[in-house]
Amino acid sequence: MKYVDEFRDGELAKVIAANIAREADPKRVYRLMEFCGGHTHAISRYGLADLLPASVRLIHGPGCPVCVLPIGRVDQAIRLATEQGVILCTYADTMRVPASDNFTLMRARAGGADVRMIYSTQDALKIARDNPQRQVVFFAIGFETTTPPTAVAVKQAAAENLRNFSILCNHVLTPAAMHAILAVEGGVSLDGFIGPAHVSTVIGSRPYEVFADNYAKPVVIAGFEPLDVMQAILMLIRQINEGRAAVENEFTRAVTREGNRKAQVWVDEVFELREVFEWRGLGSVLHSALKLREKFSAFDAELKFSAEYIAVSDHKACECAAILRGRKHPQECKIFGTVCTPENPVGSCMVSSEGACAAHYSYGRFRGATL
Amino acid sequence: MSYTRPLDFKNGRIEMSYGSGGRAMAQLITELFAKVFDNSYLAQGNDGALLPCVNGRLVMSTDSHVVSPLFFAGGDIGCLSVHGTINDVAMMGAQPLYLSAAFILEEGFPLADLHRIVVSMAQAAREAGVPIVTGDTKVVEQGKGDGVFITTTGVGVVRDGITLSGNLAQPGDKVLLSGAIGDHGMAVLSQREGLSFDAPIVSDTAALHGLVATMLDSGVCLRVLRDPTRGGLATTLNEIAKQSGVGMLLQEAAIPVHQTVEAACEFLGLDPLYVANEGKLVAICAAEDAARLLKVMRAHPQAVDAAIIGEVLEDAHGFVQMVTRMGGRRIVDWLAGEQLPRIC
C-alpha cells in the first residue's frame, strides 16, 4: 500500500531503534508524552515499546476524542435521542462511551432510540435531507481534525436552509489541553511531546511553539505510522541531549507551520471559543472548546432543544483522570482489567482502542501478567 | 386438473399466504424450492427426509444467516448459507452429507430476489455434492424481518481415526492459515448501504470440505480445524487458545492479507484480523508435520496462499500474542463488542 508500507518497514525500524539505543543516555529517563490517541494506538498495535531502551518511557496523553468526553455530554446526547426523539448521528467510537447509570448510545439504540453510526458529516446531512419530518442531530466531537468537516456541514445546512439539522457541539482544542497538563502546580514530569499528527495538518506547527518557548518542552510533530513515532522519539532524544527545546516536524509530508488555512477560516467563521468546557480527566478548562457562533445558532442543538449540560462525576475508583495526565499507568488503577474492561468500560480510557487503558489491555497486558 | 397461474418470478412479491400452510405455500414449494433444489430426498414430499444408514460417527451443525446486503461481490446469502454450514461440518473432520434449509421471509420481499437466492443455494449445494434434503418456510409481516433470513443445518460423517477438536492444541504445535484474510467481511462492508465506498474486493465464500478431505488424506497429525468467520482470525485463535488452555505466538509478517483489503481496512479504521472470512480455515498440527501439511494445502486450489502463521505456547493466561512487522510484541485480543471504526 503506497504511502503506508514505507512507514511500516520493520528493517528501518530496527535501524532507528539502534540509533535510539545508542544515543539515549542510560543514566537518565526520557519521559515522553504522545498527546494523541492515534500515537497510543500505533505504539501498542506495533509493540513499539519493545524496540525502545528502558530509559525511554512513553506516557499516553489525553488526545483520544472519546476519552475526554465527560459523562454529562454523553447523557445529553442520549437524552436528545430518547426524550426528544431525534435521529442522533454519531461517529462509531462514541457509541460505547459510558454515560450515567452504565448507559451508552449503543444501549439507547437497543432500547429503541434512533441512533445512527456515520462515517462523515455528509452522511448526517443526507439523513436530514432524506427525513424532512424528523429532527437530526449530529453529535460533533473531536479535536481540530474533525472540526472542519463539522463547520462545512453547518455551512451547507445554512445554505440549504436545512432546518431539521443541528449539532451537539463538543469540539475541543489540543493546545488548550497541553496547557492544562503543563500548567498543573507541581507539574507533570515530562521531558517532551510527540506532537499530534492529524490535528497539526489543520492547525499547523506554530501553535506548539509556546510550549517550547515558555515551558522549555521540546515538541516533535509526528505521523501516526510506526516509523513516524520511532523517528520522533529519536528527534526528541537528540533535542533533550542537546539541551534544546524547539518545535520540530517529523510529519513534513502533511504538516506545515501554517497548517490548512482554508480549514482554519471555515472553523473561525462557524465557531467561537467557549468560555469553559469540562474535560473528562482534565476537569474544567478555560477556552478549551468551541461553540457555534450566534450567526449559526439555529443549528445549535443545545439551544434548539434546551439541552442542558449536567456535570456528572466519574466512578470513584476510576483513575482515568490521573492516567490522562500521565501521572499513573493503566495497571495502577484498581479496577483495570477487573471491573473495567473493553467489554464493560467504566472509565473512558477503556472505551476506544486509542485510550491508554484499552490500548494496554488489548495489546500489552501480557507484560507483567501474573497468575 | 384445473389451471393454476404460475408464480410471477419477475414482478411478484412474498405475501403472508406463502407461509400459511395453504395452497399458496404449496405452490411456492413446488414451483421454487422443490424444483430448484431437486433431489430424491426432497421429492419424498414428507415432513422430514428419510436418509440411508451411514458408517461412522455423525456430525451435525447449524448456522443462521442474516447478511446485509443480501447480494455482494462474490456471492449472496444463498450460497453463503450453504458454504457456511458445510464448512462447520467439515471443520469437525467430517464429510458433509445433507443439508436442511429454513427460510424466514418478509412480506413484500421480491420473488425475483428469492428465486436468485434459491438458485444460488442449489448451485452451491450441487457443486459441493451436498443436497438440501428438507426445509421450511415462514413469512413474517413487513417490517419484522430484513428481507430473508436463512438457517441451514448440515449432517456429516467422520471416519474412524479422526478426532478434531478445539481443545486439542498442544504447546509446540504449528498454526496454519489457508489464505488471505478479511475478503468476505470487507466485500460485504464496502457494499453496505450508507457507506459511500466501493473497493474491488470479492467475498471468499466457498465450501472447504474438499480441501479438508485432502488435508485429512495426507495423514498428518491434525488436531484442530476451524473456519475464522465472524470475529475473524483473532477471535478464532482466541477461542482455540481458551478451549485448549494454551497461548499462541503469531508472526504478523506471515499472515496473508490482500492489498485491497488492507487498504479498505486502513481507510475505515478496521483491523483485518477481526474481519470475517467465509472460505478460509485455520489448522493446528504437530510441529513435525507442519511443513508437509503446508505443502499439501498449497497444492490445493483453495489454499495456494497457505502459510504457517505461528505456534502454540504454554501459557496459562491463554494470551494470543503476535510479533508485529516492526519487531515488537502485542496481544491479539478477543474482539470487544463489535468492531467499531476509530475517529482519527
XYZ file of C-alpha atoms in Angstrom:
715
model
C 0.000 0.000 0.000
C 1.676 3.151 -1.229
C 2.400 5.808 1.441
C 1.705 3.283 4.186
C 4.102 0.368 3.687
C 7.073 2.733 3.559
C 6.273 3.815 7.079
C 5.808 0.287 8.426
C 9.160 -1.095 7.341
C 10.429 -3.403 10.073
C 14.058 -3.237 8.894
C 14.109 0.551 9.002
C 12.520 0.404 12.441
C 15.475 -1.665 13.631
C 17.884 0.976 12.315
C 16.076 3.790 14.139
C 15.823 1.638 17.262
C 19.581 1.091 17.152
C 20.138 4.841 16.867
C 17.825 5.476 19.798
C 19.625 2.855 21.879
C 22.988 4.405 21.025
C 22.002 7.999 21.664
C 19.762 7.630 24.705
C 21.681 8.202 27.914
C 21.137 5.089 30.062
C 21.758 7.117 33.230
C 18.684 9.267 32.778
C 14.988 8.810 31.972
C 13.264 10.339 28.974
C 9.587 10.868 29.782
C 7.865 11.497 26.501
C 4.138 12.092 26.181
C 2.413 11.153 22.975
C -0.536 13.505 23.078
C -2.672 11.712 20.520
C -4.639 8.516 20.820
C -3.544 7.789 17.266
C 0.026 7.539 18.508
C -1.012 5.486 21.533
C -2.742 3.098 19.172
C 0.275 2.843 16.855
C 2.673 2.285 19.766
C 0.502 -0.506 21.174
C -0.554 -2.112 17.907
C 3.012 -2.372 16.626
C 4.526 -3.179 20.003
C 6.956 -0.257 19.731
C 7.763 -0.259 23.443
C 9.741 -3.470 22.796
C 12.029 -1.562 20.434
C 12.965 1.099 22.983
C 15.592 1.094 25.731
C 14.443 1.163 29.362
C 15.437 4.816 29.662
C 12.678 5.873 27.265
C 9.234 5.981 28.864
C 6.153 6.740 26.854
C 3.296 8.463 28.649
C -0.102 8.280 26.994
C -1.720 11.695 26.725
C -5.348 12.810 26.571
C -5.654 13.110 22.809
C -8.336 10.483 22.394
C -11.543 12.281 21.420
C -13.934 9.907 23.129
C -11.736 9.557 26.226
C -12.021 13.215 27.174
C -15.761 13.353 26.624
C -17.399 13.763 30.051
C -20.319 11.598 31.139
C -22.668 14.597 31.160
C -22.074 15.208 27.463
C -22.953 11.655 26.520
C -26.023 11.905 28.778
C -27.019 15.000 26.852
C -26.804 13.139 23.542
C -28.728 10.160 24.909
C -31.473 12.443 26.223
C -31.832 14.048 22.813
C -32.316 10.626 21.264
C -34.587 9.155 23.923
C -36.598 12.145 25.162
C -36.696 14.415 22.130
C -36.964 11.587 19.612
C -34.328 12.990 17.289
C -32.227 10.932 14.879
C -28.858 11.114 16.573
C -25.928 10.714 14.199
C -22.607 9.804 15.720
C -19.123 8.610 14.873
C -18.802 4.934 15.763
C -16.305 5.325 18.611
C -18.790 7.341 20.616
C -21.372 4.543 20.647
C -19.771 2.735 23.586
C -18.707 5.677 25.759
C -20.159 5.061 29.206
C -22.762 7.587 30.327
C -24.699 7.759 33.596
C -26.143 4.533 35.035
C -23.949 2.345 32.824
C -25.879 3.565 29.790
C -24.377 4.098 26.331
C -25.636 5.253 22.960
C -25.419 1.602 21.931
C -27.782 0.620 24.738
C -30.046 3.570 23.968
C -30.283 2.264 20.416
C -31.107 -1.227 21.657
C -33.850 0.403 23.721
C -35.444 1.898 20.623
C -33.675 5.263 20.243
C -32.800 6.211 16.670
C -29.011 6.379 16.896
C -27.120 6.074 13.624
C -23.444 5.428 13.132
C -21.954 7.604 10.411
C -18.559 7.977 8.798
C -18.865 11.545 7.610
C -20.790 14.702 8.445
C -22.067 14.444 4.884
C -23.926 11.263 5.890
C -25.682 13.216 8.656
C -26.699 15.930 6.195
C -28.063 13.286 3.842
C -30.091 11.720 6.643
C -31.518 15.179 7.425
C -32.402 15.765 3.780
C -33.997 12.315 3.484
C -36.057 12.744 6.658
C -37.521 16.263 6.484
C -40.179 15.390 9.045
C -37.580 14.341 11.669
C -35.059 16.355 13.648
C -31.500 15.177 13.003
C -28.701 15.959 15.449
C -25.040 15.313 14.731
C -23.043 14.524 17.880
C -19.999 16.590 16.925
C -16.946 15.501 18.877
C -13.219 15.521 18.401
C -10.177 17.725 18.221
C -9.223 20.085 15.403
C -9.156 17.191 12.938
C -12.909 16.620 12.971
C -13.900 20.273 13.436
C -13.553 21.472 9.813
C -15.952 18.807 8.454
C -18.489 19.886 11.071
C -18.007 23.515 10.031
C -18.594 22.557 6.409
C -21.759 20.658 7.333
C -23.149 23.603 9.286
C -22.367 25.997 6.442
C -24.039 23.645 3.970
C -27.078 23.236 6.209
C -27.352 27.031 6.464
C -27.011 27.450 2.705
C -29.693 24.821 2.097
C -31.863 26.164 4.908
C -31.937 22.621 6.312
C -33.964 23.426 9.414
C -34.197 19.898 10.778
C -30.395 19.619 11.155
C -28.383 20.699 14.167
C -25.205 19.737 16.003
C -24.391 18.959 19.596
C -21.021 20.651 19.626
C -18.223 19.117 21.708
C -15.230 20.094 19.632
C -12.153 20.657 21.752
C -8.748 22.261 21.293
C -5.413 20.478 21.536
C -3.139 23.354 22.633
C -5.543 24.167 25.479
C -5.265 20.605 26.770
C -1.474 20.698 26.550
C -1.513 23.934 28.556
C -3.749 22.279 31.116
C -1.296 19.402 31.500
C 1.760 21.615 31.801
C 0.202 24.334 33.957
C -0.612 21.986 36.848
C 1.056 23.070 40.010
C 3.837 20.756 40.989
C 3.790 19.866 37.317
C 3.910 16.661 35.455
C 7.421 15.471 34.936
C 7.558 15.449 31.185
C 10.623 15.869 29.024
C 8.900 16.336 25.699
C 5.877 15.808 23.499
C 5.303 13.684 20.458
C 3.052 16.238 18.804
C -0.270 15.487 17.096
C -0.376 14.257 13.516
C -3.784 14.890 12.007
C -4.580 17.822 14.284
C -1.400 19.528 13.110
C -2.332 19.167 9.449
C -5.144 21.583 10.290
C -3.637 23.966 12.859
C -0.005 23.754 11.692
C 3.047 23.547 13.925
C 3.041 27.164 15.043
C 0.586 26.764 17.975
C 3.085 24.460 19.737
C 5.895 26.989 19.737
C 4.661 28.395 23.021
C 5.367 25.046 24.728
C 8.955 25.103 23.556
C 9.411 28.794 24.351
C 7.531 29.133 27.650
C 7.741 25.657 29.169
C 11.043 24.578 27.593
C 9.454 21.347 26.380
C 10.572 20.018 23.020
C 7.761 19.055 20.648
C 8.194 16.801 17.626
C 5.134 16.553 15.422
C 4.861 13.001 14.126
C 2.678 10.996 11.758
C 0.633 8.034 13.021
C 2.709 5.313 11.358
C 5.155 3.322 13.482
C 8.267 4.676 11.780
C 6.980 8.218 12.312
C 6.730 7.542 16.024
C 10.195 5.945 16.202
C 11.795 8.810 14.297
C 10.042 11.396 16.515
C 11.359 9.657 19.625
C 14.890 9.826 18.215
C 14.444 13.531 17.389
C 13.170 14.254 20.908
C 16.079 12.415 22.495
C 18.511 14.451 20.398
C 16.876 17.727 21.460
C 16.885 16.706 25.102
C 20.520 15.579 24.936
C 21.495 18.867 23.349
C 19.518 20.844 25.926
C 17.287 22.311 23.247
C 13.525 22.833 23.265
C 12.110 23.513 19.836
C 9.142 22.521 17.722
C 10.349 20.115 15.067
C 8.302 18.481 12.372
C 8.778 14.828 11.512
C 5.460 14.766 9.627
C 6.597 17.103 6.857
C 4.657 15.139 4.265
C 1.445 16.547 5.698
C 2.146 19.344 8.192
C 3.347 22.897 7.589
C 3.958 25.682 10.077
C 0.801 27.483 8.989
C -1.465 24.454 8.622
C -4.593 24.325 6.477
C -5.587 27.981 6.139
C -8.830 27.230 4.350
C -9.985 24.897 7.119
C -8.970 27.432 9.757
C -11.009 30.158 8.058
C -14.093 27.928 7.896
C -13.767 26.874 11.511
C -13.365 30.510 12.541
C -16.409 31.515 10.528
C -18.649 28.905 12.169
C -17.267 28.533 15.697
C -16.108 30.665 18.581
C -14.397 29.825 21.867
C -16.428 28.503 24.755
C -15.683 30.276 27.994
C -15.117 26.978 29.741
C -15.530 23.283 28.930
C -15.369 20.276 31.182
C -12.973 17.563 30.037
C -13.031 14.091 31.386
C -9.790 13.726 33.267
C -8.639 17.312 32.977
C -11.666 18.952 34.592
C -12.919 22.402 33.588
C -10.502 24.083 31.234
C -10.868 27.734 30.161
C -11.101 28.454 26.430
C -10.557 24.839 25.542
C -13.557 24.105 23.341
C -15.734 25.566 20.628
C -19.373 26.503 20.245
C -21.355 27.754 17.266
C -21.293 31.463 16.567
C -24.571 33.312 17.027
C -24.993 33.542 13.271
C -25.378 29.743 13.225
C -27.276 29.362 16.495
C -30.257 27.860 14.658
C -28.067 24.764 14.215
C -27.059 24.512 17.857
C -28.860 21.502 19.342
C -28.166 22.698 22.882
C -30.210 25.862 22.210
C -32.738 24.282 19.906
C -33.759 21.578 22.367
C -32.825 23.451 25.553
C -30.486 20.539 26.232
C -28.799 21.478 29.461
C -25.377 20.114 30.348
C -25.382 18.479 33.762
C -21.937 17.573 35.091
C -21.641 14.019 36.428
C -18.658 12.854 38.434
C -16.652 9.820 37.340
C -16.665 6.437 39.093
C -14.819 6.822 42.403
C -12.241 4.124 41.779
C -11.596 5.177 38.181
C -8.134 6.602 37.639
C -8.779 7.975 34.166
C -8.030 11.489 35.375
C -4.537 10.591 36.590
C -3.915 8.366 33.573
C -4.958 11.062 31.097
C -2.489 13.425 32.758
C 0.274 10.865 32.569
C 0.526 10.513 36.348
C -0.472 6.868 36.517
C -0.194 3.801 34.370
C -3.396 1.953 33.492
C -2.325 -1.084 35.511
C -2.074 1.103 38.632
C -5.851 1.575 38.574
C -7.623 -0.823 40.941
C -10.449 -1.599 38.560
C -8.259 -2.035 35.467
C -8.941 -5.372 33.831
C -11.357 -6.475 36.524
C -14.420 -4.256 36.811
C -13.266 -2.130 33.894
C -12.652 -3.966 30.632
C -13.229 -3.133 26.971
C -16.485 -5.135 27.135
C -17.724 -3.133 30.121
C -15.724 0.070 30.260
C -16.119 2.136 33.422
C -13.704 4.871 32.537
C -13.422 6.474 29.163
C -9.789 5.411 28.675
C -11.095 1.861 28.288
C -13.571 2.670 25.514
C -11.607 3.404 22.412
C -8.557 1.448 21.322
C -6.881 4.868 21.349
C -7.469 5.149 25.076
C -4.488 4.382 27.289
C -6.281 1.650 29.262
C -7.894 -0.110 26.302
C -4.615 0.004 24.398
C -2.751 -1.554 27.297
C -5.497 -4.114 27.953
C -5.950 -5.126 24.327
C -2.349 -5.085 23.199
C 0.053 -5.075 26.119
C -1.342 -6.807 29.174
C 0.855 -9.865 28.696
C 3.635 -7.678 30.066
C 3.923 -8.239 33.773
C 0.871 -10.507 33.855
C 0.727 -12.684 36.954
C -1.498 -15.544 37.849
C -56.818 -30.677 -13.375
C -57.663 -27.016 -13.258
C -55.122 -24.437 -14.369
C -53.131 -22.647 -11.680
C -51.482 -19.410 -12.651
C -47.745 -19.865 -12.050
C -45.887 -17.659 -9.615
C -44.662 -14.389 -11.064
C -40.939 -14.592 -10.510
C -40.434 -11.334 -12.354
C -42.660 -8.881 -10.508
C -44.283 -10.919 -7.737
C -43.694 -10.430 -4.027
C -43.934 -12.574 -0.945
C -47.388 -12.431 0.623
C -48.448 -13.645 4.058
C -50.297 -16.548 2.410
C -46.973 -18.045 1.249
C -46.293 -19.052 4.820
C -49.803 -20.015 5.814
C -49.618 -23.714 5.048
C -52.242 -23.465 2.366
C -52.272 -23.714 -1.398
C -50.050 -20.658 -1.889
C -47.342 -22.190 0.231
C -47.595 -25.494 -1.564
C -47.230 -23.622 -4.836
C -44.094 -21.792 -3.628
C -42.581 -25.102 -2.546
C -43.429 -26.864 -5.792
C -42.524 -24.094 -8.205
C -39.461 -22.864 -6.420
C -37.829 -24.947 -3.700
C -38.586 -28.477 -4.897
C -37.966 -27.562 -8.492
C -34.657 -25.764 -7.971
C -33.199 -27.920 -5.196
C -34.456 -31.042 -6.996
C -33.288 -34.277 -5.345
C -34.853 -37.602 -4.485
C -34.990 -36.935 -0.720
C -36.890 -33.698 -1.190
C -39.120 -35.424 -3.739
C -40.312 -37.764 -0.955
C -42.541 -34.826 -0.048
C -42.757 -35.733 3.651
C -42.304 -33.748 6.838
C -38.752 -34.999 7.051
C -36.216 -36.677 4.806
C -35.637 -40.391 5.277
C -31.899 -40.916 4.923
C -29.858 -44.117 4.478
C -27.598 -45.575 7.156
C -24.065 -44.233 7.343
C -20.898 -45.799 8.563
C -19.164 -43.692 11.191
C -19.817 -41.011 13.782
C -22.266 -38.262 12.839
C -21.582 -34.544 12.977
C -24.371 -32.011 12.981
C -24.103 -28.238 12.816
C -26.453 -25.326 12.244
C -25.983 -21.735 11.210
C -28.295 -18.769 10.662
C -27.563 -16.189 8.008
C -28.695 -12.585 8.251
C -26.238 -10.837 5.950
C -26.884 -7.330 4.652
C -26.728 -6.618 1.762
C -28.201 -9.902 0.520
C -26.128 -9.762 -2.663
C -22.464 -8.821 -2.557
C -19.388 -9.155 -4.745
C -18.536 -12.839 -4.932
C -21.752 -14.244 -3.530
C -25.090 -13.807 -1.822
C -26.930 -15.017 1.254
C -27.911 -18.188 -0.649
C -24.514 -19.675 -1.422
C -23.207 -18.260 1.875
C -25.796 -20.258 3.823
C -24.708 -23.455 2.058
C -20.961 -22.847 2.366
C -21.188 -21.720 5.995
C -22.803 -24.892 7.263
C -20.809 -27.257 5.045
C -17.668 -25.649 6.445
C -18.811 -26.008 10.044
C -19.393 -29.719 9.439
C -16.094 -30.063 7.566
C -14.116 -28.391 10.384
C -15.064 -31.401 12.537
C -13.192 -33.559 10.061
C -16.474 -34.817 8.619
C -17.623 -35.471 5.077
C -20.775 -33.312 4.771
C -23.725 -35.386 3.519
C -27.006 -33.482 3.772
C -28.339 -30.008 4.420
C -31.662 -28.628 5.567
C -32.734 -25.064 4.870
C -35.257 -22.917 6.733
C -36.358 -19.567 5.337
C -37.890 -16.658 7.199
C -39.253 -14.375 4.510
C -40.523 -10.855 4.959
C -43.851 -9.949 3.431
C -43.206 -7.886 0.304
C -39.847 -9.490 -0.486
C -39.430 -9.687 -4.278
C -39.891 -13.204 -5.656
C -37.216 -12.446 -8.222
C -34.667 -11.974 -5.407
C -35.838 -15.109 -3.641
C -35.522 -17.056 -6.889
C -31.994 -15.753 -7.395
C -31.054 -16.743 -3.836
C -32.563 -20.234 -4.104
C -30.819 -20.853 -7.433
C -27.564 -19.753 -5.861
C -28.094 -22.156 -2.939
C -28.909 -25.016 -5.301
C -25.816 -24.353 -7.361
C -23.601 -24.174 -4.277
C -25.110 -27.408 -2.924
C -24.697 -29.184 -6.255
C -21.081 -28.060 -6.649
C -20.375 -29.263 -3.128
C -22.218 -32.548 -3.702
C -24.322 -31.978 -0.578
C -28.079 -31.984 -1.307
C -30.630 -29.857 0.534
C -32.989 -32.625 1.633
C -35.579 -30.868 3.761
C -36.694 -27.371 4.581
C -39.216 -24.951 5.970
C -40.670 -21.567 5.070
C -42.230 -18.934 7.298
C -43.414 -15.472 6.374
C -43.338 -12.535 8.792
C -45.155 -9.227 8.378
C -43.460 -6.381 6.631
C -41.041 -4.608 8.945
C -40.496 -7.708 11.088
C -37.690 -9.208 9.023
C -34.889 -7.979 6.832
C -35.960 -9.477 3.502
C -34.854 -13.021 4.128
C -33.133 -14.953 6.902
C -31.837 -18.444 6.126
C -30.940 -21.137 8.612
C -29.188 -24.224 7.316
C -28.339 -27.388 9.199
C -25.792 -29.879 7.994
C -25.117 -33.518 8.773
C -21.841 -35.241 8.031
C -19.919 -38.376 8.863
C -16.444 -38.708 10.369
C -14.426 -41.733 9.511
C -12.714 -43.723 12.229
C -9.389 -42.486 13.491
C -10.120 -38.828 13.003
C -10.759 -36.621 16.009
C -10.524 -32.886 15.638
C -11.434 -30.554 18.471
C -10.698 -27.055 19.649
C -9.293 -28.404 22.911
C -6.504 -30.466 21.337
C -3.924 -27.770 20.569
C -0.649 -28.519 22.358
C 2.383 -26.363 23.113
C 4.810 -26.672 20.231
C 2.107 -27.212 17.591
C 2.095 -25.027 14.493
C -0.751 -22.788 13.354
C -1.536 -22.743 9.636
C -3.873 -20.476 7.689
C -5.259 -21.426 4.266
C -5.101 -17.987 2.641
C -5.607 -14.236 2.816
C -7.936 -12.898 5.497
C -10.726 -10.331 5.540
C -12.057 -10.668 1.986
C -15.632 -11.587 2.876
C -16.154 -9.021 5.605
C -14.727 -6.177 3.575
C -16.657 -7.216 0.434
C -19.890 -7.007 2.408
C -18.977 -3.881 4.353
C -17.844 -1.964 1.306
C -21.235 -2.529 -0.303
C -23.322 -1.890 2.763
C -25.783 0.878 2.459
C -24.637 4.163 3.910
C -21.000 3.583 3.056
C -20.007 5.564 0.030
C -17.084 3.272 -0.501
C -16.507 0.917 -3.372
C -13.483 -1.335 -3.287
C -12.810 -4.153 -5.745
C -12.978 -6.795 -3.027
C -14.671 -10.137 -3.661
C -16.005 -12.404 -0.918
C -14.068 -15.629 -0.463
C -17.231 -17.633 0.263
C -16.569 -21.265 -0.621
C -17.166 -24.807 0.601
C -13.962 -26.132 2.128
C -14.734 -29.841 2.618
C -12.673 -30.772 -0.436
C -9.639 -29.045 0.982
C -10.285 -30.630 4.371
C -10.538 -34.105 2.823
C -7.213 -33.586 1.075
C -5.607 -32.479 4.325
C -7.010 -35.467 6.210
C -5.963 -37.878 3.468
C -2.369 -36.675 3.714
C -2.090 -38.484 7.019
C -0.624 -35.570 9.004
C -1.404 -35.288 12.686
C -4.161 -32.659 12.562
C -5.525 -31.535 15.906
C -7.778 -28.552 15.253
C -9.575 -27.172 12.209
C -11.736 -24.080 12.345
C -13.066 -21.543 9.876
C -12.441 -17.968 11.036
C -15.840 -16.478 10.204
C -17.431 -13.869 12.472
C -14.857 -12.093 14.604
C -12.144 -13.078 12.156
C -8.855 -14.876 12.659
C -8.191 -13.191 16.007
C -11.411 -14.441 17.568
C -10.999 -17.975 16.234
C -7.472 -18.282 17.616
C -8.577 -16.922 20.999
C -11.387 -19.489 21.098
C -8.942 -22.316 20.428
C -6.422 -20.959 22.952
C -9.129 -20.816 25.605
C -10.512 -24.272 24.818
C -7.059 -25.850 24.821
C -5.697 -23.847 27.754
C -2.688 -22.697 25.762
C -1.207 -19.479 24.376
C -0.106 -18.692 20.845
C 2.586 -16.625 19.203
C 1.845 -15.373 15.702
C 4.120 -13.721 13.172
C 2.323 -10.741 11.629
C 4.535 -10.808 8.546
C 3.402 -14.365 7.789
C -0.337 -13.613 7.773
C -1.538 -13.085 4.190
C -3.823 -10.078 3.581
C -4.765 -8.818 0.123
C -3.675 -5.259 -0.513
C -7.203 -4.132 -1.346
C -8.465 -5.498 1.977
C -5.613 -3.895 3.854
C -6.323 -0.563 2.180
C -10.065 -0.756 2.846
C -9.426 -1.635 6.495
C -6.934 1.199 6.777
C -9.494 3.564 5.299
C -12.247 2.505 7.689
C -10.073 2.121 10.761
C -10.621 -1.658 10.999
C -8.190 -4.473 11.700
C -8.230 -7.346 9.139
C -7.520 -9.795 11.973
C -11.099 -9.230 13.145
C -12.809 -9.203 9.766
C -14.957 -12.209 8.741
C -13.896 -14.882 6.270
C -16.155 -17.463 4.609
C -13.678 -19.550 2.663
C -10.611 -19.877 4.870
C -9.574 -22.291 7.566
C -7.120 -22.412 10.422
C -5.340 -25.694 11.045
C -3.287 -26.689 14.042
C -0.981 -29.661 13.688
C 2.045 -31.226 15.293
C 5.226 -29.250 14.568
C 6.908 -32.107 12.750
C 4.003 -32.347 10.283
C 3.676 -28.614 9.580
C 5.914 -28.429 6.503
C 4.201 -31.421 4.922
C 0.735 -30.075 5.677
C 1.680 -26.705 4.202
C 2.808 -28.416 1.017
C -0.425 -30.401 0.772
C -2.513 -27.279 1.358
C -0.637 -25.175 -1.175
C -1.157 -27.854 -3.814
C -4.929 -27.422 -3.411
C -6.530 -24.594 -5.441
C -8.322 -23.245 -2.348
C -5.149 -22.815 -0.308
C -2.376 -21.737 -2.674
C -1.516 -18.865 -0.307
C -1.489 -21.055 2.801
C 1.083 -20.132 5.410
C 2.439 -21.197 8.770
C 1.483 -18.153 10.823
C 2.551 -19.084 14.314
C 2.903 -21.646 17.036
C 1.161 -22.826 20.163
C 2.773 -21.919 23.501
C 2.340 -22.975 27.050
C 0.538 -20.050 28.690
C -1.984 -20.305 31.498
C -3.279 -16.821 30.623
C -4.275 -18.084 27.187
C -2.819 -14.992 25.518
C -2.644 -14.946 21.741
C 0.429 -12.816 21.089
C 1.916 -11.559 17.864
C 5.340 -10.379 16.795
C 4.488 -7.321 14.721
C 6.109 -6.422 11.437
C 8.021 -3.819 13.405
C 9.556 -6.485 15.610
C 7.542 -5.600 18.728
C 5.151 -7.894 20.505
C 1.479 -7.385 21.275
C -1.648 -9.237 22.234
C -4.190 -10.182 19.595
C -7.199 -9.990 21.853
C -10.797 -11.124 21.686
C -12.989 -8.676 19.859
C -14.594 -6.335 22.374
C -18.188 -5.653 21.400
C -18.433 -5.111 17.674
C -15.509 -3.761 15.718
C -16.079 -0.027 15.504
C -14.128 2.286 13.251
C -11.889 4.779 15.016
C -12.353 8.502 14.581
C -8.799 9.675 13.981
